Coordinates of C-alpha atoms and ligand atoms in Angstrom, one line a residue:
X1 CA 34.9 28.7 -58.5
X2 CA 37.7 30.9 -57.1
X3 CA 36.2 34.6 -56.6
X4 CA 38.5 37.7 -57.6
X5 CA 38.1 40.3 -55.1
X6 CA 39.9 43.5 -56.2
X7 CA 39.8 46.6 -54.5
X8 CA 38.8 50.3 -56.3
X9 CA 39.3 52.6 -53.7
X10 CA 39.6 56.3 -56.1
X11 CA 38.3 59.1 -55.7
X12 CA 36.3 60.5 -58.2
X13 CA 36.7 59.3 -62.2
X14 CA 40.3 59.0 -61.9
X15 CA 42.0 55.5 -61.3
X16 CA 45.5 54.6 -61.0
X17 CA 46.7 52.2 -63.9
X18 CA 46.2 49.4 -61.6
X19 CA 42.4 50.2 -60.9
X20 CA 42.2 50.4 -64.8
X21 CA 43.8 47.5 -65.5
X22 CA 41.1 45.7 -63.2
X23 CA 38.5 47.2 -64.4
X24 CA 39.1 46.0 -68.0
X25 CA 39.8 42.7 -66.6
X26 CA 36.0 42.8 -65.1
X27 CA 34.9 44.2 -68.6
X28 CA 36.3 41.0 -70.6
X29 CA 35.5 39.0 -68.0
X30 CA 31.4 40.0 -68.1
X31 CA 31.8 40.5 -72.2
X32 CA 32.7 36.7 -71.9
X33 CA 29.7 35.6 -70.1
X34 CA 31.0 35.6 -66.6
X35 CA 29.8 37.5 -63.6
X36 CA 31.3 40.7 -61.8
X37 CA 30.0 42.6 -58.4
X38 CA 30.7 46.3 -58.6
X39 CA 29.4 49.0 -56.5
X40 CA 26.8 51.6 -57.6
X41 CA 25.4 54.6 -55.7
X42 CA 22.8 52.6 -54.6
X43 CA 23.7 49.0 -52.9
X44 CA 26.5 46.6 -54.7
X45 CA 25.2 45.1 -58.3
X46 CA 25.5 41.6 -59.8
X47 CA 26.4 42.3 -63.5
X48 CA 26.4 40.2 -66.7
X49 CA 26.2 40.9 -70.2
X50 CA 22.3 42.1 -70.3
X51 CA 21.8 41.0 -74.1
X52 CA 23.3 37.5 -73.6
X53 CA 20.6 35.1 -72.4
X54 CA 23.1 32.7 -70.8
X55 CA 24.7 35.6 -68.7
X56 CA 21.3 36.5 -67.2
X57 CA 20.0 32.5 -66.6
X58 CA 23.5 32.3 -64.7
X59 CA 22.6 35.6 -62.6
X60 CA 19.2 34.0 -62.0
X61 CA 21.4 30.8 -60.7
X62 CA 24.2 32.5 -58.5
X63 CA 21.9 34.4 -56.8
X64 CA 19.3 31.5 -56.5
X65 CA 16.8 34.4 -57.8
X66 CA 13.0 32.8 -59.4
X67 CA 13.7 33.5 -63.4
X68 CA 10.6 35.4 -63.6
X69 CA 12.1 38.3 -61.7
X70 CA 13.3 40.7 -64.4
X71 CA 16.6 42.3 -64.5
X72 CA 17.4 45.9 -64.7
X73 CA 19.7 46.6 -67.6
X74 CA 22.5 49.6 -66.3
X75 CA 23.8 51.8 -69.3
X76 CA 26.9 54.4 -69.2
X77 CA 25.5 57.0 -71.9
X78 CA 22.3 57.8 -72.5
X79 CA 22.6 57.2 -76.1
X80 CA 22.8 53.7 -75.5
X81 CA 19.0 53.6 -74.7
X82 CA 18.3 53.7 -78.1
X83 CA 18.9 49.9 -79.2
X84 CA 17.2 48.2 -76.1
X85 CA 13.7 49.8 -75.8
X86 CA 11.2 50.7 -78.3
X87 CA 10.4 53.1 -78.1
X88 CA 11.6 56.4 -75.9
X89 CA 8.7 59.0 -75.2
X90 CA 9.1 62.6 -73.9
X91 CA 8.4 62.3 -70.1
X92 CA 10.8 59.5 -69.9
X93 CA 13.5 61.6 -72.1
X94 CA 12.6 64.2 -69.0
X95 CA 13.1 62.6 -66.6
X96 CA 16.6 61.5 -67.9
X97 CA 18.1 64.8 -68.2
X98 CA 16.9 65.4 -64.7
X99 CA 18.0 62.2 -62.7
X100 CA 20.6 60.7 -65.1
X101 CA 23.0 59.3 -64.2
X102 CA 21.4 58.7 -60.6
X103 CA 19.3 56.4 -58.8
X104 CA 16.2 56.3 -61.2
X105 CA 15.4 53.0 -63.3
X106 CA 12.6 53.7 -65.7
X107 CA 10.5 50.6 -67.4
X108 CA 10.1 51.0 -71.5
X109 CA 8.9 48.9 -73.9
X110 CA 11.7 46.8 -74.9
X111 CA 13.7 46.1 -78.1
X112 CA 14.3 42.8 -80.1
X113 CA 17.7 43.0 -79.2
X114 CA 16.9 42.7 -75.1
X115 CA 16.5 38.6 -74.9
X116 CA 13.2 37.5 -72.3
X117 CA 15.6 35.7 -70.2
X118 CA 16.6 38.9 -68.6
X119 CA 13.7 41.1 -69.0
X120 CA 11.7 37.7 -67.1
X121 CA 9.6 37.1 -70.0
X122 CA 8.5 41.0 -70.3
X123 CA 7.8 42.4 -73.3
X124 CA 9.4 45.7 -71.0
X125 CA 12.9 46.2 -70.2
X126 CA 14.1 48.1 -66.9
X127 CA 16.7 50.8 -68.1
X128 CA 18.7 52.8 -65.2
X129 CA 22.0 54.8 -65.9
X130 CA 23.9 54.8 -62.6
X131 CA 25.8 57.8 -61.6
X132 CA 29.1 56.0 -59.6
X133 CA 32.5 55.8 -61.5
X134 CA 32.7 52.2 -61.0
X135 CA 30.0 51.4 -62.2
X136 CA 29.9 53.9 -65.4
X137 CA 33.5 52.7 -66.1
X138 CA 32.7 48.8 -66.0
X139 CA 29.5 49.1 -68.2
X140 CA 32.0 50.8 -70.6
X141 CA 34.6 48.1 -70.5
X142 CA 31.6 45.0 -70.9
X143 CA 30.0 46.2 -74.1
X144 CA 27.3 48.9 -72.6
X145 CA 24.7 46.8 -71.4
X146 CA 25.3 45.2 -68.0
X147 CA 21.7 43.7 -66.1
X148 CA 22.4 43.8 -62.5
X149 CA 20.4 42.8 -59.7
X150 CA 21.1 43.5 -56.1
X151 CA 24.3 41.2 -55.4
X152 CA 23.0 39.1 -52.6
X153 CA 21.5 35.7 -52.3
X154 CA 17.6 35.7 -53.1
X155 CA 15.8 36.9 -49.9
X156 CA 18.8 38.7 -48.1
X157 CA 19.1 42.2 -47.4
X158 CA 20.9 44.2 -50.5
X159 CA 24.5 44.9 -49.5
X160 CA 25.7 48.2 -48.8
X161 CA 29.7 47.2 -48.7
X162 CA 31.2 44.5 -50.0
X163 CA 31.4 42.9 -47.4
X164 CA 28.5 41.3 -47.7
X165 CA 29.1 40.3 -51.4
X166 CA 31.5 38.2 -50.2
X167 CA 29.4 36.6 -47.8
X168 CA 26.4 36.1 -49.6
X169 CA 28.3 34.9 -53.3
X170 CA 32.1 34.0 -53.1
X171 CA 33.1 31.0 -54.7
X172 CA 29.7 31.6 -57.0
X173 CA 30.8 34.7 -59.3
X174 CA 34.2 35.7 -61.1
X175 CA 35.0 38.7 -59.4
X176 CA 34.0 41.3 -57.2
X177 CA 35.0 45.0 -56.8
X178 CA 35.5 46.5 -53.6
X179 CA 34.1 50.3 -53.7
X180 CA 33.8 50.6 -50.0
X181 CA 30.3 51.5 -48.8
X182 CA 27.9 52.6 -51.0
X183 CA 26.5 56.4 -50.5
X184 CA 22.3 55.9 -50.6
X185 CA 22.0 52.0 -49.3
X186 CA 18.2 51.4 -50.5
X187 CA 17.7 50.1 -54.2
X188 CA 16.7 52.9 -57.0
X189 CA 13.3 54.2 -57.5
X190 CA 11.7 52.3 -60.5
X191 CA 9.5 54.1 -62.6
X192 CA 6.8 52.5 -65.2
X193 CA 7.0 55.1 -68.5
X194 CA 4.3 52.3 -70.6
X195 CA 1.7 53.9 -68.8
X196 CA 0.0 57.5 -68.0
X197 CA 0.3 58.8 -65.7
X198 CA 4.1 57.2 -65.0
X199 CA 3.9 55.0 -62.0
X200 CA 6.2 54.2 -59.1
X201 CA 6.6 50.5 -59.0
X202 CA 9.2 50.6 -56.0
X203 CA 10.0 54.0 -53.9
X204 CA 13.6 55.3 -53.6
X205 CA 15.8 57.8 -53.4
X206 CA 14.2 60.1 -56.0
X207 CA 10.9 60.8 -54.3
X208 CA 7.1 60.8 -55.7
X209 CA 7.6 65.2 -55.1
X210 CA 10.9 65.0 -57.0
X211 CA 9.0 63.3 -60.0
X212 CA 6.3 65.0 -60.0
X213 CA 8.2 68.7 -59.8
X214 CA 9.6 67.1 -63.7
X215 CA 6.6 65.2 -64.8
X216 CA 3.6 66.5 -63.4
X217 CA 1.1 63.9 -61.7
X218 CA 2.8 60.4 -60.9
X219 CA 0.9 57.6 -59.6
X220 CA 1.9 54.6 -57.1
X221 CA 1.4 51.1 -57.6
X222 CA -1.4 50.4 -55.5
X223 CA 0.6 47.8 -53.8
X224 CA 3.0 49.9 -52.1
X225 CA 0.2 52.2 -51.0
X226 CA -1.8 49.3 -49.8
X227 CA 0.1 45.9 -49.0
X228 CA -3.4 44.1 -48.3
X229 CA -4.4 44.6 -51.8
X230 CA -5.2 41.4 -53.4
X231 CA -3.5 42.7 -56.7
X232 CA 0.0 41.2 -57.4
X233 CA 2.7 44.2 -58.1
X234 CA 3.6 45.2 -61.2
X235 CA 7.6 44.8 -60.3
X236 CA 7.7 41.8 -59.5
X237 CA 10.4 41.1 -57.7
X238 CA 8.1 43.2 -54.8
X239 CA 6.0 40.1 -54.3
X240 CA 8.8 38.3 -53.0
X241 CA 9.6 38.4 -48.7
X242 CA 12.8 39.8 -49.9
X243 CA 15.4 41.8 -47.4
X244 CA 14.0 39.3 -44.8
X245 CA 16.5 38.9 -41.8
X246 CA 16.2 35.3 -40.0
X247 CA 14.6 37.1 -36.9
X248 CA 11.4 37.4 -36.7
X249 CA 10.6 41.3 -37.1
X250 CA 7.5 43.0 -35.5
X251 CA 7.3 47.3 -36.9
X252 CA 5.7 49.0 -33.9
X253 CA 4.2 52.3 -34.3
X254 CA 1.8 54.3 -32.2
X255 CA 3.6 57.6 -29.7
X256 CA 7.0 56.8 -28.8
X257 CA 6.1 56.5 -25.1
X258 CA 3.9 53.7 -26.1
X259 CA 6.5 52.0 -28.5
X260 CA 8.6 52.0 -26.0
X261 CA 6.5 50.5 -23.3
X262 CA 5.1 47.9 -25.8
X263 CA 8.4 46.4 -27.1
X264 CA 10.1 46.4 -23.5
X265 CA 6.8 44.3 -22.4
X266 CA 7.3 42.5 -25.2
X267 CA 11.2 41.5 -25.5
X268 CA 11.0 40.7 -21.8
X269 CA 8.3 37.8 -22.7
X270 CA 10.4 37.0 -25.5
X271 CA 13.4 36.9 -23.7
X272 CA 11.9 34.7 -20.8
X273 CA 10.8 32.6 -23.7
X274 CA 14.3 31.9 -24.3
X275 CA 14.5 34.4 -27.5
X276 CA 17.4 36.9 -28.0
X277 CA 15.5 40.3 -28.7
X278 CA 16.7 43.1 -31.0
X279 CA 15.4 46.9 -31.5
X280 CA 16.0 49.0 -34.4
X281 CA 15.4 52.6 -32.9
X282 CA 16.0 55.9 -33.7
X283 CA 18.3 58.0 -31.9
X284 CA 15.4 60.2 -29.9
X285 CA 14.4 57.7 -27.6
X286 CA 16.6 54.9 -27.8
X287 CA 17.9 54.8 -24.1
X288 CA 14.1 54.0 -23.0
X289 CA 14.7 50.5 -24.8
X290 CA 15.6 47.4 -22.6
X291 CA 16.3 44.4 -25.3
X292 CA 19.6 42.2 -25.9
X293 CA 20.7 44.5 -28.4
X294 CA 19.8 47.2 -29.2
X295 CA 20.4 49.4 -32.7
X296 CA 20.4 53.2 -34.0
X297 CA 19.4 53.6 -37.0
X298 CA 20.4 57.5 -37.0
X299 CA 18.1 60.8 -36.2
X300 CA 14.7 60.7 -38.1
X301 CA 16.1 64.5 -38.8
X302 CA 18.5 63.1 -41.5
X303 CA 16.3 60.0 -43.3
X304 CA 19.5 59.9 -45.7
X305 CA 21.5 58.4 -42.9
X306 CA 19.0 55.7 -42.0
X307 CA 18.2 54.3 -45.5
X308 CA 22.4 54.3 -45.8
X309 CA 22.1 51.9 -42.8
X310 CA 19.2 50.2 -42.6
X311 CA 20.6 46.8 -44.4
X312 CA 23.4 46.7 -42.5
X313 CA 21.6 46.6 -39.4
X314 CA 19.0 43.7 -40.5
X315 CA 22.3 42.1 -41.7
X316 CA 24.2 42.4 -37.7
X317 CA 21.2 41.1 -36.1
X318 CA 21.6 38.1 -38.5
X319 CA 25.0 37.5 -37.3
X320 CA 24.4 38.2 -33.5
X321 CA 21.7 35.2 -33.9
X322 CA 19.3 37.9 -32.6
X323 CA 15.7 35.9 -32.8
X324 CA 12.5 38.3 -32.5
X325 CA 13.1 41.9 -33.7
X326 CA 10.8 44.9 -33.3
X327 CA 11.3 48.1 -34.8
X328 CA 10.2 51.5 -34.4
X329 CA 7.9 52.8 -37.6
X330 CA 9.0 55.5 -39.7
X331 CA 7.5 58.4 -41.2
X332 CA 5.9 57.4 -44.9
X333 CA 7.1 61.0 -46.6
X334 CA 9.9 61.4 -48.9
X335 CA 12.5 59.3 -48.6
X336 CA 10.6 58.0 -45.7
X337 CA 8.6 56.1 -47.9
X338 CA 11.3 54.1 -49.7
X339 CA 12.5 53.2 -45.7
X340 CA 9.2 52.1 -44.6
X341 CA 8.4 50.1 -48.0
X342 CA 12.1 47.9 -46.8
X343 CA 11.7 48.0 -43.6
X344 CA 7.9 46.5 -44.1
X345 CA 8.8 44.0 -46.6
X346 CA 11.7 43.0 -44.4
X347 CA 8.4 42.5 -41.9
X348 CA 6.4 40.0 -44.0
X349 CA 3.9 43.4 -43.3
X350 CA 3.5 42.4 -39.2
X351 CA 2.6 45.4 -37.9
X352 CA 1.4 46.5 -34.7
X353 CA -0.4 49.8 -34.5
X354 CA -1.1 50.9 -30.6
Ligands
TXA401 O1 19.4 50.3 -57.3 C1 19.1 49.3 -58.0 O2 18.2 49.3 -58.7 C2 20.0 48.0 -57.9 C3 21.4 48.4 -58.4 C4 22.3 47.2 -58.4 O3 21.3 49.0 -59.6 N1 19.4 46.9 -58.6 C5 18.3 46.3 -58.1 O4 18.0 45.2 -58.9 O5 17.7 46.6 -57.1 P1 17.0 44.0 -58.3 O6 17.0 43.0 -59.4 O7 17.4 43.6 -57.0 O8 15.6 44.7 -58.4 C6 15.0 45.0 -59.6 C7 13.5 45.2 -59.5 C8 12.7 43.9 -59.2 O9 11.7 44.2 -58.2 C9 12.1 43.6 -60.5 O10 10.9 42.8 -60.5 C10 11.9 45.0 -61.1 O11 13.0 45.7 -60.7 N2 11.9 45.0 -62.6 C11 12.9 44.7 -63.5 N3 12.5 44.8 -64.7 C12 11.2 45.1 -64.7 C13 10.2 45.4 -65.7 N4 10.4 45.2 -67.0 N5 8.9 45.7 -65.3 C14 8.6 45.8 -64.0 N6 9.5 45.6 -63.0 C15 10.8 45.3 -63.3
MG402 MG1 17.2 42.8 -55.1

């Protein structure tokens, strides 16, 4: 299949007539059962027609994604909720006027109209309502209802640019708009409403204290909190050893003169092993670090810039062939706790505490 790759570089909500044009192209083109990348405020999105059952089982297959990993269904106007879930109670109408459009996905009960091929077989539907103009002004032009993973290949970090769209599924999809990079760079924070208190089912950019300052007491899945809990998570798509980079990755925490000394022991084993070492390190101590490459993930003073780079970086050591990885731990706080949920994941949960 020959992949469209068009470029939306505006500023803003205004596009030149050209930008338009595409964009109605990419409407039609999703409207018809095909697939279209786009970029969101959070990493790049795989969209099809949400209500069709054929667009979602050929998501599932471009992206080589297990079909009973629901989709999330992205809507341009909140009034659209209305058809797809079943019902809409007050928190979640709440917590709409405060984070919509943004990166919040809230979990309803859904509606007859929502087929089980993209809900996974759920009898809920994921509803989010992103807040970037490319993404508000394709789900207009594709009927309103676009379900969108994460456009990568099943197992690979999200992509943050489209870069790595085009790596991960050119040749597999119709089309894919160029947005440049996108602004956050972790996946929103999804929020189960079918219970009480609501529940966070996958951290993100709108924090536990952001919630709660709207809704009052919010709980965790206990799987986050606790990755050695027997129970299976209640997104599922967080069972999976997704954002895995082909390195083997090691997070090290414990006081950053032992991390230090601890993963330059380590790396120069590796490394006389025959192993290319990597280390994902804040800025504070990263000229202590003695590895084959070495990366800064930004100041743990501004926790927006690392989540903005974090997939990037598990994405370069990929590409350098970097082999055994160790990284520094983060701070589980805030948006901290969205980075450290990745960055374990990304781990397969190896972790060495000193
Ligand atoms: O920021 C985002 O949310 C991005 C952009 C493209 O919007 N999308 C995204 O989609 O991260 P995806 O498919 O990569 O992750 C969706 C997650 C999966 O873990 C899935 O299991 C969970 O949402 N999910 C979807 N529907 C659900 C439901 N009805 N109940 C519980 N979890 C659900
Ligand atoms: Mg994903």
């Amino acid at each position: 299949m020959n992949t469209m790759i068009v470029k939306i570089q505006s500023e803003g909500d205004s596009f030149s007539p050209q930008e338009e044009m595409a964009l109605r192209q990419a409407g039609e083109i999703i409207k018809n059962g095909g697939l279209v990348a786009f970029p969101t405020e959070t990493v790049y999105g795989l969209g099809g027609d949400g209500l069709n059952r054929e667009s979602s089982r050929k998501i599932y297959a471009a992206k080589g994604r297990p079909p009973d990993n629901p989709l999330i269904i992205h809507i341009c106007r909140l009034e659209d909720i209305y058809p797809i879930v079943g019902d809409f109670p007050e928190a979640a109408r709440k917590a709409a006027e405060a984070f919509w459009p943004g990166p919040l996905t809230m979990v309803l009960p859904k509606s007859g109209k929502v087929p089980f091929e993209t809900t996974g077989g759920l009898d809920t539907v994921a509803v989010r309502f992103p807040s970037h103009p490319v993404a508000r002004k394709l789900i207009g032009f594709s009927g309103g209802y676009v379900a969108a993973p994460s456009a990568n290949l099943s197992g690979k970090p999200s992509p943050t640019a489209a870069k790595y769209v085009i790596e991960d599924l050119e040749g597999r999809i119709d089309m894919i708009l160029d947005g440049g990079e996108d602004e956050i760079g972790l996946e929103s924070t999804i929020l189960d409403m079918t219970v009480t208190p609501p529940q966070i089912l996958r951290p993100g950019f709108i924090t536990k204290e952001m919630l709660e300052g709207v809704l009052g007491e919010i709980g965790t899945d206990i799987t986050i909190i606790n990755p050695e809990s027997s129970q299976a998570p209640k997104a599922p798509g967080m069972k999976y050893r997704h954002y895995a980079p082909k390195g083997e990755l090691t997070i090290v925490e414990g006081s950053p003169e032992q991390v230090v000394d601890y993963v330059n022991r380590s790396a120069a084993e590796d490394r006389a092993a025959g192993e290319k070492t990597g280390v994902i390190a804040a800025s504070d101590f990263l000229g202590g670090y003695c590895a084959d490459v070495v990366k800064c993930v930004g100041s743990r003073e501004e926790e927006e810039g690392i989540a903005r780079k974090l997939y990037a970086i598990l994405r370069e050591f990929d590409d350098e062939g970097v082999t055994r990885i160790y990284s520094e731990g983060f701070d589980s706080q805030g948006l901290g706790q969205a980075i450290m949920n990745r960055l374990l994941k990304a781990a397969g949960h190896n972790v060495v505490r000193l």
